[in-house]
């Protein structure tokens, strides 16, 4: 077998092995290349170079798809371990020199602050300056799942649907529920709870159409025999509450961020039966964790414990 320290095509073995792990998780050359910010032809050359060095095919290719070969399945856990060991070495090396190295990528819903998750990420970053936490606001949940699968994103903070995709693991961060936001002068404003049938003739203002909040609300309305009339979809609780205050409709929101944002001019009423909207940290189940990711999970578990065991 050709010695593994002999590099070809201008890429180090560490880079080629990392690219192999990406491709093994996404099974598509173009999508993997896009996630790695390289061209498809470059990725193909690097994989072919690695196959030549190992003297074994890593993938079975067709015109439409790419799948791991038997040898590729054998090699994958070793490749994942090599990527993580290499990452840990550089983490420790740069920590000794007090320089940041590992980048941890988090995709998150806009409502981090009401769940005190901004405190978690800030404390993690301040306590661990050798790691850099990059946070991106989620605008497309399907893309988040794709990015998690190919490890372009390490963690996602989302309102979870049940069941969570089998490719991923989850850490429950907080339980929440849906509430109806009504103007202070609304006939229902004096009630502590409201049922969906009581609201069926109202106009609604809620989260985007593909959001978990809206999908849970829609499913509950259908169980009660009606389809809701929605006049506004949007990410921002403050905009929805302002529209409610000016009698544009009834807001349907998660309770914790609604209470956090409400300035007292709108009445928040619990919907019964309860419509739950749990918050979770989701991450790939088949990616070995580097030291930085393990530490980040530890910080997240602490806030989870506060919600569930306080």
PDB file of C-alpha atoms in Angstrom:
ATOM      1  CA  UNK A   1       0.000   0.000   0.000  1.00  0.00           C
ATOM      2  CA  UNK A   2       1.232   3.493  -0.795  1.00  0.00           C
ATOM      3  CA  UNK A   3       2.494   5.227   2.356  1.00  0.00           C
ATOM      4  CA  UNK A   4      -0.188   7.497   3.833  1.00  0.00           C
ATOM      5  CA  UNK A   5       2.218  10.385   4.394  1.00  0.00           C
ATOM      6  CA  UNK A   6       2.600  10.877   0.638  1.00  0.00           C
ATOM      7  CA  UNK A   7       0.071  13.549  -0.273  1.00  0.00           C
ATOM      8  CA  UNK A   8      -1.297  14.075  -3.795  1.00  0.00           C
ATOM      9  CA  UNK A   9      -3.543  16.648  -5.460  1.00  0.00           C
ATOM     10  CA  UNK A  10      -2.225  19.352  -3.114  1.00  0.00           C
ATOM     11  CA  UNK A  11      -4.494  18.451  -0.198  1.00  0.00           C
ATOM     12  CA  UNK A  12      -3.381  17.072   3.160  1.00  0.00           C
ATOM     13  CA  UNK A  13      -4.617  13.704   4.354  1.00  0.00           C
ATOM     14  CA  UNK A  14      -6.497  15.438   7.160  1.00  0.00           C
ATOM     15  CA  UNK A  15      -8.404  17.552   4.650  1.00  0.00           C
ATOM     16  CA  UNK A  16      -9.202  14.586   2.400  1.00  0.00           C
ATOM     17  CA  UNK A  17     -10.370  12.462   5.322  1.00  0.00           C
ATOM     18  CA  UNK A  18     -12.585  15.304   6.569  1.00  0.00           C
ATOM     19  CA  UNK A  19     -14.045  15.647   3.070  1.00  0.00           C
ATOM     20  CA  UNK A  20     -14.650  11.882   2.972  1.00  0.00           C
ATOM     21  CA  UNK A  21     -16.641  12.126   6.241  1.00  0.00           C
ATOM     22  CA  UNK A  22     -18.746  14.986   4.824  1.00  0.00           C
ATOM     23  CA  UNK A  23     -19.503  13.058   1.649  1.00  0.00           C
ATOM     24  CA  UNK A  24     -20.277   9.855   3.557  1.00  0.00           C
ATOM     25  CA  UNK A  25     -22.962  11.699   5.524  1.00  0.00           C
ATOM     26  CA  UNK A  26     -24.607  13.540   2.649  1.00  0.00           C
ATOM     27  CA  UNK A  27     -24.165  11.052  -0.254  1.00  0.00           C
ATOM     28  CA  UNK A  28     -24.092  13.796  -2.866  1.00  0.00           C
ATOM     29  CA  UNK A  29     -20.930  15.252  -4.388  1.00  0.00           C
ATOM     30  CA  UNK A  30     -22.387  18.655  -5.246  1.00  0.00           C
ATOM     31  CA  UNK A  31     -24.064  19.210  -1.867  1.00  0.00           C
ATOM     32  CA  UNK A  32     -20.952  18.065   0.013  1.00  0.00           C
ATOM     33  CA  UNK A  33     -18.747  20.309  -2.126  1.00  0.00           C
ATOM     34  CA  UNK A  34     -21.051  23.289  -1.467  1.00  0.00           C
ATOM     35  CA  UNK A  35     -20.903  22.639   2.282  1.00  0.00           C
ATOM     36  CA  UNK A  36     -17.104  22.457   2.106  1.00  0.00           C
ATOM     37  CA  UNK A  37     -16.834  25.576  -0.110  1.00  0.00           C
ATOM     38  CA  UNK A  38     -14.890  23.736  -2.826  1.00  0.00           C
ATOM     39  CA  UNK A  39     -15.774  22.680  -6.352  1.00  0.00           C
ATOM     40  CA  UNK A  40     -17.315  19.308  -7.100  1.00  0.00           C
ATOM     41  CA  UNK A  41     -14.344  18.407  -9.326  1.00  0.00           C
ATOM     42  CA  UNK A  42     -11.891  19.196  -6.510  1.00  0.00           C
ATOM     43  CA  UNK A  43     -13.829  17.036  -4.067  1.00  0.00           C
ATOM     44  CA  UNK A  44     -13.950  14.210  -6.611  1.00  0.00           C
ATOM     45  CA  UNK A  45     -10.178  14.400  -7.147  1.00  0.00           C
ATOM     46  CA  UNK A  46      -9.507  14.368  -3.404  1.00  0.00           C
ATOM     47  CA  UNK A  47     -11.719  11.321  -2.858  1.00  0.00           C
ATOM     48  CA  UNK A  48     -10.111   9.505  -5.789  1.00  0.00           C
ATOM     49  CA  UNK A  49      -6.673  10.358  -4.388  1.00  0.00           C
ATOM     50  CA  UNK A  50      -7.639   8.952  -0.994  1.00  0.00           C
ATOM     51  CA  UNK A  51      -8.975   5.782  -2.653  1.00  0.00           C
ATOM     52  CA  UNK A  52      -5.695   5.370  -4.514  1.00  0.00           C
ATOM     53  CA  UNK A  53      -3.723   5.698  -1.299  1.00  0.00           C
ATOM     54  CA  UNK A  54      -5.929   3.170   0.485  1.00  0.00           C
ATOM     55  CA  UNK A  55      -6.052   0.939  -2.607  1.00  0.00           C
ATOM     56  CA  UNK A  56      -9.768   0.465  -2.052  1.00  0.00           C
ATOM     57  CA  UNK A  57     -12.936   2.076  -3.322  1.00  0.00           C
ATOM     58  CA  UNK A  58     -14.652   4.190  -0.688  1.00  0.00           C
ATOM     59  CA  UNK A  59     -17.861   4.783  -2.637  1.00  0.00           C
ATOM     60  CA  UNK A  60     -20.048   3.006  -5.158  1.00  0.00           C
ATOM     61  CA  UNK A  61     -20.994   5.657  -7.711  1.00  0.00           C
ATOM     62  CA  UNK A  62     -23.913   5.790 -10.122  1.00  0.00           C
ATOM     63  CA  UNK A  63     -25.078   8.608 -12.370  1.00  0.00           C
ATOM     64  CA  UNK A  64     -27.561   9.712  -9.698  1.00  0.00           C
ATOM     65  CA  UNK A  65     -26.099   8.857  -6.313  1.00  0.00           C
ATOM     66  CA  UNK A  66     -23.040   7.906  -4.310  1.00  0.00           C
ATOM     67  CA  UNK A  67     -23.092   5.318  -1.530  1.00  0.00           C
ATOM     68  CA  UNK A  68     -20.430   3.967   0.788  1.00  0.00           C
ATOM     69  CA  UNK A  69     -18.744   0.794  -0.420  1.00  0.00           C
ATOM     70  CA  UNK A  70     -18.177  -2.059   2.014  1.00  0.00           C
ATOM     71  CA  UNK A  71     -14.649  -0.778   2.578  1.00  0.00           C
ATOM     72  CA  UNK A  72     -16.025   2.757   2.986  1.00  0.00           C
ATOM     73  CA  UNK A  73     -18.353   1.544   5.742  1.00  0.00           C
ATOM     74  CA  UNK A  74     -15.377  -0.118   7.429  1.00  0.00           C
ATOM     75  CA  UNK A  75     -13.222   3.017   7.108  1.00  0.00           C
ATOM     76  CA  UNK A  76     -15.847   5.608   8.183  1.00  0.00           C
ATOM     77  CA  UNK A  77     -15.633   5.221  12.008  1.00  0.00           C
ATOM     78  CA  UNK A  78     -11.827   5.381  11.821  1.00  0.00           C
ATOM     79  CA  UNK A  79     -12.043   8.491   9.634  1.00  0.00           C
ATOM     80  CA  UNK A  80     -14.449  10.139  12.085  1.00  0.00           C
ATOM     81  CA  UNK A  81     -12.077   9.319  14.941  1.00  0.00           C
ATOM     82  CA  UNK A  82      -9.113  10.752  13.015  1.00  0.00           C
ATOM     83  CA  UNK A  83     -10.988  13.994  12.332  1.00  0.00           C
ATOM     84  CA  UNK A  84     -11.895  14.378  16.010  1.00  0.00           C
ATOM     85  CA  UNK A  85      -8.433  13.449  17.282  1.00  0.00           C
ATOM     86  CA  UNK A  86      -6.898  15.983  14.911  1.00  0.00           C
ATOM     87  CA  UNK A  87      -9.368  18.615  16.086  1.00  0.00           C
ATOM     88  CA  UNK A  88      -8.617  17.857  19.744  1.00  0.00           C
ATOM     89  CA  UNK A  89      -4.864  18.114  19.130  1.00  0.00           C
ATOM     90  CA  UNK A  90      -5.199  21.572  17.608  1.00  0.00           C
ATOM     91  CA  UNK A  91      -7.664  22.622  20.327  1.00  0.00           C
ATOM     92  CA  UNK A  92      -5.120  21.739  23.034  1.00  0.00           C
ATOM     93  CA  UNK A  93      -2.201  23.156  21.052  1.00  0.00           C
ATOM     94  CA  UNK A  94      -3.864  26.493  20.527  1.00  0.00           C
ATOM     95  CA  UNK A  95      -5.157  26.546  24.100  1.00  0.00           C
ATOM     96  CA  UNK A  96      -1.572  26.300  25.365  1.00  0.00           C
ATOM     97  CA  UNK A  97      -0.737  29.274  23.171  1.00  0.00           C
ATOM     98  CA  UNK A  98      -3.954  31.033  24.224  1.00  0.00           C
ATOM     99  CA  UNK A  99      -5.238  31.322  20.676  1.00  0.00           C
ATOM    100  CA  UNK A 100      -8.755  30.415  19.526  1.00  0.00           C
ATOM    101  CA  UNK A 101      -8.958  27.438  17.235  1.00  0.00           C
ATOM    102  CA  UNK A 102     -12.038  25.243  17.118  1.00  0.00           C
ATOM    103  CA  UNK A 103     -15.140  26.761  15.554  1.00  0.00           C
ATOM    104  CA  UNK A 104     -18.455  25.477  16.903  1.00  0.00           C
ATOM    105  CA  UNK A 105     -21.419  26.316  14.680  1.00  0.00           C
ATOM    106  CA  UNK A 106     -24.881  26.817  16.186  1.00  0.00           C
ATOM    107  CA  UNK A 107     -28.087  27.499  14.239  1.00  0.00           C
ATOM    108  CA  UNK A 108     -30.789  28.938  16.498  1.00  0.00           C
ATOM    109  CA  UNK A 109     -34.341  30.231  16.465  1.00  0.00           C
ATOM    110  CA  UNK A 110     -34.591  34.016  17.033  1.00  0.00           C
ATOM    111  CA  UNK A 111     -36.112  33.574  20.526  1.00  0.00           C
ATOM    112  CA  UNK A 112     -32.938  32.591  22.372  1.00  0.00           C
ATOM    113  CA  UNK A 113     -33.108  35.316  25.025  1.00  0.00           C
ATOM    114  CA  UNK A 114     -36.500  34.411  26.578  1.00  0.00           C
ATOM    115  CA  UNK A 115     -35.227  30.880  27.269  1.00  0.00           C
ATOM    116  CA  UNK A 116     -31.983  32.302  28.773  1.00  0.00           C
ATOM    117  CA  UNK A 117     -29.954  30.608  26.049  1.00  0.00           C
ATOM    118  CA  UNK A 118     -28.097  33.826  25.277  1.00  0.00           C
ATOM    119  CA  UNK A 119     -26.664  33.528  28.799  1.00  0.00           C
ATOM    120  CA  UNK A 120     -25.491  29.993  28.023  1.00  0.00           C
ATOM    121  CA  UNK A 121     -23.664  30.888  24.812  1.00  0.00           C
ATOM    122  CA  UNK A 122     -22.098  34.019  26.312  1.00  0.00           C
ATOM    123  CA  UNK A 123     -20.887  32.141  29.395  1.00  0.00           C
ATOM    124  CA  UNK A 124     -19.484  29.333  27.255  1.00  0.00           C
ATOM    125  CA  UNK A 125     -17.601  31.798  25.044  1.00  0.00           C
ATOM    126  CA  UNK A 126     -16.270  33.847  27.972  1.00  0.00           C
ATOM    127  CA  UNK A 127     -15.143  30.746  29.886  1.00  0.00           C
ATOM    128  CA  UNK A 128     -13.601  29.093  26.808  1.00  0.00           C
ATOM    129  CA  UNK A 129     -11.808  31.726  24.700  1.00  0.00           C
ATOM    130  CA  UNK A 130      -9.882  28.980  22.847  1.00  0.00           C
ATOM    131  CA  UNK A 131     -13.133  28.052  21.069  1.00  0.00           C
ATOM    132  CA  UNK A 132     -15.167  30.298  18.786  1.00  0.00           C
ATOM    133  CA  UNK A 133     -18.934  29.908  18.824  1.00  0.00           C
ATOM    134  CA  UNK A 134     -20.591  31.074  15.579  1.00  0.00           C
ATOM    135  CA  UNK A 135     -24.372  31.559  15.751  1.00  0.00           C
ATOM    136  CA  UNK A 136     -26.691  31.819  12.755  1.00  0.00           C
ATOM    137  CA  UNK A 137     -30.396  32.611  12.980  1.00  0.00           C
ATOM    138  CA  UNK A 138     -32.589  29.894  11.465  1.00  0.00           C
ATOM    139  CA  UNK A 139     -34.778  30.841   8.523  1.00  0.00           C
ATOM    140  CA  UNK A 140     -35.163  27.425   6.849  1.00  0.00           C
ATOM    141  CA  UNK A 141     -35.605  24.364   9.094  1.00  0.00           C
ATOM    142  CA  UNK A 142     -35.083  21.876   6.250  1.00  0.00           C
ATOM    143  CA  UNK A 143     -31.697  23.437   5.465  1.00  0.00           C
ATOM    144  CA  UNK A 144     -30.749  23.186   9.146  1.00  0.00           C
ATOM    145  CA  UNK A 145     -31.346  19.435   9.093  1.00  0.00           C
ATOM    146  CA  UNK A 146     -29.285  19.099   5.905  1.00  0.00           C
ATOM    147  CA  UNK A 147     -26.459  21.139   7.446  1.00  0.00           C
ATOM    148  CA  UNK A 148     -26.528  19.002  10.607  1.00  0.00           C
ATOM    149  CA  UNK A 149     -26.404  15.813   8.542  1.00  0.00           C
ATOM    150  CA  UNK A 150     -23.283  16.877   6.663  1.00  0.00           C
ATOM    151  CA  UNK A 151     -21.742  18.559   9.757  1.00  0.00           C
ATOM    152  CA  UNK A 152     -21.762  22.042   8.235  1.00  0.00           C
ATOM    153  CA  UNK A 153     -23.661  22.936  11.432  1.00  0.00           C
ATOM    154  CA  UNK A 154     -22.818  21.315  14.766  1.00  0.00           C
ATOM    155  CA  UNK A 155     -25.918  22.153  16.836  1.00  0.00           C
ATOM    156  CA  UNK A 156     -29.399  23.576  16.224  1.00  0.00           C
ATOM    157  CA  UNK A 157     -31.660  25.172  18.839  1.00  0.00           C
ATOM    158  CA  UNK A 158     -35.220  24.634  17.625  1.00  0.00           C
ATOM    159  CA  UNK A 159     -38.814  24.151  18.653  1.00  0.00           C
ATOM    160  CA  UNK A 160     -38.855  20.402  18.244  1.00  0.00           C
ATOM    161  CA  UNK A 161     -41.352  18.265  16.398  1.00  0.00           C
ATOM    162  CA  UNK A 162     -41.962  14.723  17.589  1.00  0.00           C
ATOM    163  CA  UNK A 163     -40.441  12.421  16.694  1.00  0.00           C
ATOM    164  CA  UNK A 164     -37.051  13.985  16.036  1.00  0.00           C
ATOM    165  CA  UNK A 165     -35.388  12.699  12.849  1.00  0.00           C
ATOM    166  CA  UNK A 166     -33.600   9.422  13.630  1.00  0.00           C
ATOM    167  CA  UNK A 167     -30.327  10.827  12.274  1.00  0.00           C
ATOM    168  CA  UNK A 168     -30.132  13.217  15.213  1.00  0.00           C
ATOM    169  CA  UNK A 169     -29.938  13.283  18.977  1.00  0.00           C
ATOM    170  CA  UNK A 170     -31.626  15.914  21.109  1.00  0.00           C
ATOM    171  CA  UNK A 171     -31.238  17.584  24.459  1.00  0.00           C
ATOM    172  CA  UNK A 172     -34.525  19.023  25.741  1.00  0.00           C
ATOM    173  CA  UNK A 173     -33.887  22.577  26.867  1.00  0.00           C
ATOM    174  CA  UNK A 174     -37.334  23.763  28.008  1.00  0.00           C
ATOM    175  CA  UNK A 175     -40.998  22.859  27.908  1.00  0.00           C
ATOM    176  CA  UNK A 176     -43.361  25.568  26.704  1.00  0.00           C
ATOM    177  CA  UNK A 177     -46.969  25.886  25.542  1.00  0.00           C
ATOM    178  CA  UNK A 178     -49.039  27.969  23.162  1.00  0.00           C
ATOM    179  CA  UNK A 179     -51.019  30.961  24.354  1.00  0.00           C
ATOM    180  CA  UNK A 180     -53.561  33.256  22.735  1.00  0.00           C
ATOM    181  CA  UNK A 181     -52.652  36.949  22.786  1.00  0.00           C
ATOM    182  CA  UNK A 182     -55.713  39.230  22.820  1.00  0.00           C
ATOM    183  CA  UNK A 183     -56.194  43.005  23.197  1.00  0.00           C
ATOM    184  CA  UNK A 184     -56.965  44.192  26.711  1.00  0.00           C
ATOM    185  CA  UNK A 185     -60.501  45.153  25.576  1.00  0.00           C
ATOM    186  CA  UNK A 186     -61.289  41.757  24.016  1.00  0.00           C
ATOM    187  CA  UNK A 187     -64.284  39.862  25.491  1.00  0.00           C
ATOM    188  CA  UNK A 188     -61.972  36.935  26.382  1.00  0.00           C
ATOM    189  CA  UNK A 189     -59.360  39.125  28.106  1.00  0.00           C
ATOM    190  CA  UNK A 190     -60.725  38.360  31.568  1.00  0.00           C
ATOM    191  CA  UNK A 191     -60.307  34.590  31.190  1.00  0.00           C
ATOM    192  CA  UNK A 192     -57.322  32.546  32.398  1.00  0.00           C
ATOM    193  CA  UNK A 193     -57.837  29.856  29.757  1.00  0.00           C
ATOM    194  CA  UNK A 194     -59.491  29.583  26.375  1.00  0.00           C
ATOM    195  CA  UNK A 195     -60.371  26.657  24.115  1.00  0.00           C
ATOM    196  CA  UNK A 196     -59.726  26.660  20.374  1.00  0.00           C
ATOM    197  CA  UNK A 197     -63.452  26.384  19.487  1.00  0.00           C
ATOM    198  CA  UNK A 198     -63.929  29.720  21.290  1.00  0.00           C
ATOM    199  CA  UNK A 199     -61.428  31.270  18.847  1.00  0.00           C
ATOM    200  CA  UNK A 200     -62.426  29.650  15.565  1.00  0.00           C
ATOM    201  CA  UNK A 201     -64.085  32.779  14.130  1.00  0.00           C
ATOM    202  CA  UNK A 202     -61.065  34.982  14.896  1.00  0.00           C
ATOM    203  CA  UNK A 203     -58.281  36.152  12.572  1.00  0.00           C
ATOM    204  CA  UNK A 204     -54.901  34.829  13.685  1.00  0.00           C
ATOM    205  CA  UNK A 205     -51.339  36.160  13.732  1.00  0.00           C
ATOM    206  CA  UNK A 206     -48.594  33.609  14.263  1.00  0.00           C
ATOM    207  CA  UNK A 207     -45.167  32.238  13.409  1.00  0.00           C
ATOM    208  CA  UNK A 208     -44.141  31.312   9.809  1.00  0.00           C
ATOM    209  CA  UNK A 209     -46.045  28.642   7.940  1.00  0.00           C
ATOM    210  CA  UNK A 210     -43.347  25.951   8.292  1.00  0.00           C
ATOM    211  CA  UNK A 211     -42.623  26.714  11.954  1.00  0.00           C
ATOM    212  CA  UNK A 212     -43.350  24.149  14.651  1.00  0.00           C
ATOM    213  CA  UNK A 213     -45.528  26.696  16.477  1.00  0.00           C
ATOM    214  CA  UNK A 214     -47.833  27.101  13.489  1.00  0.00           C
ATOM    215  CA  UNK A 215     -47.855  23.391  12.591  1.00  0.00           C
ATOM    216  CA  UNK A 216     -48.851  22.445  16.157  1.00  0.00           C
ATOM    217  CA  UNK A 217     -51.534  25.138  16.155  1.00  0.00           C
ATOM    218  CA  UNK A 218     -52.857  24.038  12.760  1.00  0.00           C
ATOM    219  CA  UNK A 219     -53.027  20.381  13.808  1.00  0.00           C
ATOM    220  CA  UNK A 220     -54.949  21.306  16.979  1.00  0.00           C
ATOM    221  CA  UNK A 221     -57.410  23.467  15.019  1.00  0.00           C
ATOM    222  CA  UNK A 222     -58.088  20.613  12.608  1.00  0.00           C
ATOM    223  CA  UNK A 223     -58.736  18.279  15.542  1.00  0.00           C
ATOM    224  CA  UNK A 224     -61.363  20.767  16.645  1.00  0.00           C
ATOM    225  CA  UNK A 225     -63.017  20.784  13.228  1.00  0.00           C
ATOM    226  CA  UNK A 226     -61.906  24.064  11.683  1.00  0.00           C
ATOM    227  CA  UNK A 227     -59.127  25.614   9.598  1.00  0.00           C
ATOM    228  CA  UNK A 228     -57.738  28.857  11.070  1.00  0.00           C
ATOM    229  CA  UNK A 229     -57.881  32.140   9.151  1.00  0.00           C
ATOM    230  CA  UNK A 230     -54.340  33.528   9.406  1.00  0.00           C
ATOM    231  CA  UNK A 231     -53.779  37.180   8.508  1.00  0.00           C
ATOM    232  CA  UNK A 232     -50.086  37.374   9.420  1.00  0.00           C
ATOM    233  CA  UNK A 233     -47.080  35.036   9.476  1.00  0.00           C
ATOM    234  CA  UNK A 234     -43.804  36.317  10.937  1.00  0.00           C
ATOM    235  CA  UNK A 235     -40.765  35.554  13.117  1.00  0.00           C
ATOM    236  CA  UNK A 236     -41.000  38.547  15.471  1.00  0.00           C
ATOM    237  CA  UNK A 237     -43.082  38.298  18.652  1.00  0.00           C
ATOM    238  CA  UNK A 238     -42.974  42.074  19.149  1.00  0.00           C
ATOM    239  CA  UNK A 239     -44.563  42.687  15.741  1.00  0.00           C
ATOM    240  CA  UNK A 240     -47.319  40.150  16.413  1.00  0.00           C
ATOM    241  CA  UNK A 241     -48.054  41.622  19.860  1.00  0.00           C
ATOM    242  CA  UNK A 242     -48.174  45.158  18.406  1.00  0.00           C
ATOM    243  CA  UNK A 243     -50.671  44.009  15.772  1.00  0.00           C
ATOM    244  CA  UNK A 244     -52.731  42.344  18.505  1.00  0.00           C
ATOM    245  CA  UNK A 245     -52.710  45.566  20.545  1.00  0.00           C
ATOM    246  CA  UNK A 246     -54.091  47.415  17.513  1.00  0.00           C
ATOM    247  CA  UNK A 247     -56.870  44.836  17.041  1.00  0.00           C
ATOM    248  CA  UNK A 248     -55.529  43.277  13.842  1.00  0.00           C
ATOM    249  CA  UNK A 249     -56.157  39.749  15.139  1.00  0.00           C
ATOM    250  CA  UNK A 250     -55.418  37.149  17.831  1.00  0.00           C
ATOM    251  CA  UNK A 251     -51.795  36.161  18.318  1.00  0.00           C
ATOM    252  CA  UNK A 252     -50.772  32.519  18.722  1.00  0.00           C
ATOM    253  CA  UNK A 253     -47.344  32.322  20.338  1.00  0.00           C
ATOM    254  CA  UNK A 254     -45.167  30.255  22.635  1.00  0.00           C
ATOM    255  CA  UNK A 255     -45.773  31.437  26.187  1.00  0.00           C
ATOM    256  CA  UNK A 256     -42.200  32.074  27.394  1.00  0.00           C
ATOM    257  CA  UNK A 257     -41.110  34.399  24.544  1.00  0.00           C
ATOM    258  CA  UNK A 258     -44.551  36.063  24.518  1.00  0.00           C
ATOM    259  CA  UNK A 259     -44.282  36.891  28.248  1.00  0.00           C
ATOM    260  CA  UNK A 260     -40.702  38.079  27.734  1.00  0.00           C
ATOM    261  CA  UNK A 261     -41.738  40.453  24.910  1.00  0.00           C
ATOM    262  CA  UNK A 262     -45.126  41.642  26.136  1.00  0.00           C
ATOM    263  CA  UNK A 263     -45.133  45.160  27.558  1.00  0.00           C
ATOM    264  CA  UNK A 264     -48.375  44.561  29.482  1.00  0.00           C
ATOM    265  CA  UNK A 265     -50.735  46.012  26.896  1.00  0.00           C
ATOM    266  CA  UNK A 266     -51.796  42.578  25.622  1.00  0.00           C
ATOM    267  CA  UNK A 267     -53.440  39.757  27.578  1.00  0.00           C
ATOM    268  CA  UNK A 268     -51.894  36.272  27.260  1.00  0.00           C
ATOM    269  CA  UNK A 269     -54.323  33.402  27.821  1.00  0.00           C
ATOM    270  CA  UNK A 270     -53.413  29.720  28.167  1.00  0.00           C
ATOM    271  CA  UNK A 271     -54.957  27.517  25.481  1.00  0.00           C
ATOM    272  CA  UNK A 272     -56.634  24.379  26.836  1.00  0.00           C
ATOM    273  CA  UNK A 273     -56.125  21.538  26.218  1.00  0.00           C
ATOM    274  CA  UNK A 274     -52.436  22.456  26.317  1.00  0.00           C
ATOM    275  CA  UNK A 275     -50.568  22.630  23.005  1.00  0.00           C
ATOM    276  CA  UNK A 276     -46.902  21.940  23.906  1.00  0.00           C
ATOM    277  CA  UNK A 277     -43.928  23.515  22.134  1.00  0.00           C
ATOM    278  CA  UNK A 278     -40.745  22.037  23.559  1.00  0.00           C
ATOM    279  CA  UNK A 279     -37.371  23.630  22.871  1.00  0.00           C
ATOM    280  CA  UNK A 280     -34.442  21.322  22.112  1.00  0.00           C
ATOM    281  CA  UNK A 281     -30.806  21.326  21.111  1.00  0.00           C
ATOM    282  CA  UNK A 282     -30.442  18.946  18.168  1.00  0.00           C
ATOM    283  CA  UNK A 283     -27.183  17.505  16.857  1.00  0.00           C
ATOM    284  CA  UNK A 284     -25.930  14.702  14.636  1.00  0.00           C
ATOM    285  CA  UNK A 285     -26.004  11.284  16.242  1.00  0.00           C
ATOM    286  CA  UNK A 286     -23.215   9.777  14.152  1.00  0.00           C
ATOM    287  CA  UNK A 287     -20.555  12.455  14.577  1.00  0.00           C
ATOM    288  CA  UNK A 288     -17.940  11.900  17.268  1.00  0.00           C
ATOM    289  CA  UNK A 289     -17.675  14.899  19.551  1.00  0.00           C
ATOM    290  CA  UNK A 290     -14.526  16.986  19.856  1.00  0.00           C
ATOM    291  CA  UNK A 291     -13.534  18.409  23.235  1.00  0.00           C
ATOM    292  CA  UNK A 292     -15.083  21.790  22.411  1.00  0.00           C
ATOM    293  CA  UNK A 293     -18.430  20.269  21.448  1.00  0.00           C
ATOM    294  CA  UNK A 294     -18.479  18.153  24.610  1.00  0.00           C
ATOM    295  CA  UNK A 295     -17.885  21.240  26.741  1.00  0.00           C
ATOM    296  CA  UNK A 296     -20.625  23.152  24.903  1.00  0.00           C
ATOM    297  CA  UNK A 297     -23.075  20.297  25.522  1.00  0.00           C
ATOM    298  CA  UNK A 298     -22.171  20.395  29.221  1.00  0.00           C
ATOM    299  CA  UNK A 299     -23.138  24.075  29.405  1.00  0.00           C
ATOM    300  CA  UNK A 300     -26.422  23.325  27.605  1.00  0.00           C
ATOM    301  CA  UNK A 301     -27.235  20.467  29.978  1.00  0.00           C
ATOM    302  CA  UNK A 302     -26.902  22.852  32.910  1.00  0.00           C
ATOM    303  CA  UNK A 303     -29.722  25.091  31.652  1.00  0.00           C
ATOM    304  CA  UNK A 304     -31.771  21.998  30.769  1.00  0.00           C
ATOM    305  CA  UNK A 305     -31.419  20.844  34.375  1.00  0.00           C
ATOM    306  CA  UNK A 306     -32.565  24.270  35.590  1.00  0.00           C
ATOM    307  CA  UNK A 307     -35.794  24.000  33.597  1.00  0.00           C
ATOM    308  CA  UNK A 308     -36.569  20.373  34.381  1.00  0.00           C
ATOM    309  CA  UNK A 309     -35.262  19.961  37.939  1.00  0.00           C
ATOM    310  CA  UNK A 310     -35.687  23.353  39.565  1.00  0.00           C
TER     311      UNK A 310
END
